[in-house]
Coordinates of N, CA, C and O in Angstrom, one line a residue:
X16 N -48.4 8.9 -53.0 CA -47.9 9.5 -54.0 C -49.9 9.5 -54.7 O -51.0 8.8 -54.5
X17 N -50.0 10.5 -55.6 CA -51.2 10.7 -56.2 C -50.8 11.2 -56.9 O -50.1 11.8 -58.1
X18 N -52.6 10.8 -57.9 CA -52.2 10.6 -60.1 C -53.4 11.5 -59.8 O -54.2 12.3 -59.0
X19 N -52.9 12.6 -61.0 CA -53.8 13.4 -61.3 C -54.8 12.5 -62.5 O -54.3 12.0 -63.0
X20 N -56.0 12.1 -61.8 CA -56.4 11.6 -62.8 C -58.3 12.7 -63.6 O -59.1 12.0 -64.1
X21 N -58.3 14.0 -63.9 CA -58.7 14.5 -65.0 C -58.3 14.6 -66.0 O -57.6 14.1 -66.5
X22 N -59.4 14.1 -66.7 CA -59.4 14.3 -68.4 C -58.7 15.2 -69.2 O -58.9 15.8 -68.9
X23 N -58.4 14.8 -70.3 CA -57.3 15.0 -70.8 C -58.0 14.9 -71.8 O -57.7 13.8 -72.8
X24 N -58.1 15.9 -73.1 CA -58.4 16.0 -74.5 C -57.3 16.2 -75.5 O -56.3 16.8 -75.8
X25 N -56.8 15.1 -76.7 CA -56.0 14.8 -77.0 C -56.4 14.7 -78.4 O -55.8 12.9 -79.1
X26 N -56.5 15.9 -79.5 CA -57.2 14.7 -80.3 C -55.8 14.5 -81.4 O -54.6 15.2 -81.4
X27 N -56.1 13.9 -82.4 CA -54.8 13.2 -83.1 C -55.0 14.1 -84.5 O -56.6 14.2 -84.4
X28 N -53.7 14.3 -85.2 CA -53.3 15.1 -85.9 C -53.7 14.7 -87.3 O -53.4 15.1 -88.2
X29 N -53.6 12.9 -87.0 CA -54.0 11.6 -88.2 C -54.9 12.4 -88.9 O -54.6 12.0 -90.3
X30 N -56.2 13.6 -88.7 CA -57.2 13.2 -89.4 C -57.5 14.7 -90.0 O -57.8 15.7 -90.3
X31 N -55.9 15.4 -89.7 CA -56.3 17.5 -90.0 C -55.7 16.8 -91.9 O -55.2 16.4 -91.8
X32 N -55.6 18.6 -91.5 CA -55.9 18.7 -93.5 C -54.4 19.2 -93.3 O -54.2 20.6 -92.6
X33 N -53.4 18.9 -93.9 CA -51.9 18.5 -94.0 C -51.7 19.9 -94.9 O -50.6 20.4 -94.6
X34 N -52.5 20.4 -95.5 CA -52.7 21.6 -96.7 C -53.1 22.6 -96.3 O -52.2 23.6 -95.8
X35 N -53.3 22.8 -94.5 CA -54.0 23.5 -94.1 C -53.5 22.7 -92.5 O -54.2 24.1 -91.5
X36 N -52.3 22.8 -92.6 CA -51.6 22.0 -91.2 C -52.0 23.0 -89.7 O -52.5 23.0 -88.3
X37 N -51.6 24.7 -90.2 CA -51.3 25.4 -89.5 C -52.5 26.0 -88.7 O -53.4 26.4 -87.2
X38 N -53.2 26.3 -89.4 CA -55.1 26.6 -89.3 C -55.8 25.1 -88.3 O -56.1 26.0 -87.1
X39 N -55.2 24.3 -88.4 CA -55.8 22.7 -88.2 C -55.6 23.3 -86.6 O -55.9 22.4 -85.6
X40 N -53.8 23.2 -86.5 CA -53.3 23.1 -85.6 C -54.1 24.4 -83.7 O -54.4 24.1 -83.2
X41 N -53.9 25.3 -84.5 CA -54.2 26.2 -83.9 C -56.3 26.6 -83.7 O -56.9 26.4 -82.6
X42 N -57.1 25.5 -85.0 CA -58.4 25.5 -84.9 C -58.4 24.5 -82.8 O -58.7 24.4 -82.0
X43 N -57.5 23.7 -83.4 CA -57.9 22.5 -82.3 C -57.5 22.9 -81.0 O -58.5 22.9 -79.2
X44 N -56.9 24.3 -80.8 CA -56.1 25.1 -79.7 C -57.2 25.9 -79.1 O -57.6 25.5 -77.9
X45 N -57.9 26.4 -80.0 CA -59.2 27.5 -79.3 C -60.1 27.2 -79.2 O -60.2 27.3 -78.1
X46 N -60.0 25.6 -79.5 CA -61.3 24.5 -78.6 C -61.0 24.3 -77.7 O -61.6 23.4 -77.0
X47 N -59.3 23.8 -76.9 CA -59.2 23.6 -75.5 C -58.7 23.3 -75.4 O -58.5 21.8 -74.6
X48 N -58.0 22.0 -76.3 CA -57.2 20.7 -76.2 C -56.1 20.6 -75.4 O -55.7 21.9 -75.2
X49 N -56.2 19.7 -75.0 CA -54.8 20.1 -73.5 C -53.4 19.6 -74.7 O -52.3 20.2 -74.2
X50 N -53.0 18.9 -75.2 CA -52.6 17.8 -76.1 C -52.3 18.2 -77.8 O -53.6 17.7 -78.0
X51 N -51.3 17.4 -78.6 CA -51.3 18.3 -80.0 C -50.7 16.9 -80.6 O -49.3 17.4 -79.9

C-alpha cells in the first residue's frame, strides 16, 4: 500500500472577508491552494 505524502495547501475560510467571499475564494485558488 502506498501513500501520497505530498504537501497540500488548504487555507482556512475562517479568515476570509465574508462580504467578498467569492473574490476571496478565487484569490486563494489563483495562488495554488489545493483545497478550500
